[in-house]
């Protein structure tokens, strides 16, 4: 039997990925370009973003611009630049944001405000700006990047856990609100993913062994069934699949990409 190639039907479609300069965002941009899609992406450090995009195959189909996703006018300008370059928009990946490693006793009110501002403003601003174009697509999809912390909080990441839980709830509400317009909304919940942030923590740890040994020790401590961190492209594959028109009957759900660390049912 001849090998069958699955066409995700992303070629010539256009997607916006926030936070595209590194990690999961960059891996998602690369995978979409490999599928023949056009990509609009952003970061606050545009020089770093463009340096990351340039080596990618298909980078001529990527538009990378500076944008603070907490600023609604900046996000609106980003979406408009994408429309002018590519003509429309078929999907949105809300990926901007990071984790705040603080327990409750150390978290100030400003920490809480900043965390919720980033997690919610980034999504609300992007959705509001993108909706007029998404409504014109025949296969519109939104994917919000969350974390298993949304259902399985960690006291070491108390502000991030709470904000992620709220974002998961918001994503479900959006999926219900937009279903009648044919716009699908799903979440991808991350566990520990090997990004630059973890590499920096390893280098600062003073661990005498290799990164793989340090990684395995943390995986064992956190109860990760597969015994390792995830890789950005493993997450990007799930995101890209959810964006695909072939996932046309999937909305309102959250998919864990966490190596088995989730202990909830």
XYZ file of C-alpha atoms in Angstrom, residues 15-34 37-44 48-50 52-54 56-57 62-64 69 91-98 143-146 164 188 190 193-197 230-240 243:
72
model
C -2.534 32.806 10.302
C -1.554 35.224 13.050
C 0.750 33.853 15.762
C 1.587 36.149 18.666
C 4.902 35.742 20.454
C 6.671 34.241 17.440
C 10.323 34.951 18.192
C 11.119 31.772 20.133
C 9.810 28.575 21.690
C 6.334 27.337 20.858
C 5.465 30.457 18.879
C 8.459 30.170 16.562
C 7.938 26.415 16.139
C 4.310 27.060 15.169
C 5.332 29.712 12.648
C 7.865 27.288 11.126
C 5.308 24.485 10.871
C 2.676 26.700 9.264
C 5.202 27.954 6.713
C 6.195 24.348 5.974
C 0.567 28.974 4.843
C 1.207 32.691 5.185
C 2.050 33.851 8.706
C 1.797 37.165 10.506
C 3.695 37.156 13.771
C 4.952 39.593 16.363
C 7.185 40.170 19.356
C 8.267 43.182 21.356
C 15.194 39.192 17.514
C 11.983 38.171 15.768
C 13.278 38.854 12.278
C 14.577 34.025 14.044
C 12.333 34.148 10.963
C 15.006 34.699 8.313
C 13.051 29.463 8.069
C 12.051 27.828 4.777
C 6.112 35.531 6.958
C 5.451 39.068 8.156
C 7.165 39.821 11.465
C -0.182 42.606 22.639
C -6.704 31.707 12.145
C -5.230 33.145 15.305
C -2.815 31.612 17.813
C -2.684 33.488 21.107
C 0.714 32.479 22.387
C 2.228 35.607 23.955
C 3.079 35.349 27.640
C 5.307 33.547 30.108
C -6.113 28.466 19.435
C -5.291 29.839 22.879
C -2.120 28.581 24.505
C -2.742 27.685 28.126
C -4.407 30.357 33.138
C -3.643 23.756 24.117
C 1.255 22.876 28.107
C 8.438 22.431 27.457
C 12.150 22.736 26.688
C 12.492 26.390 25.737
C 15.141 28.998 26.317
C 13.641 29.712 29.734
C 8.326 18.450 25.819
C 9.718 20.017 22.663
C 8.314 23.105 21.003
C 7.602 21.306 17.732
C 5.533 18.690 19.591
C 3.271 21.489 20.771
C 3.291 23.183 17.377
C 1.982 20.005 15.741
C -1.118 20.012 17.966
C -1.693 23.736 17.383
C -1.350 23.344 13.621
C -6.005 25.239 12.994
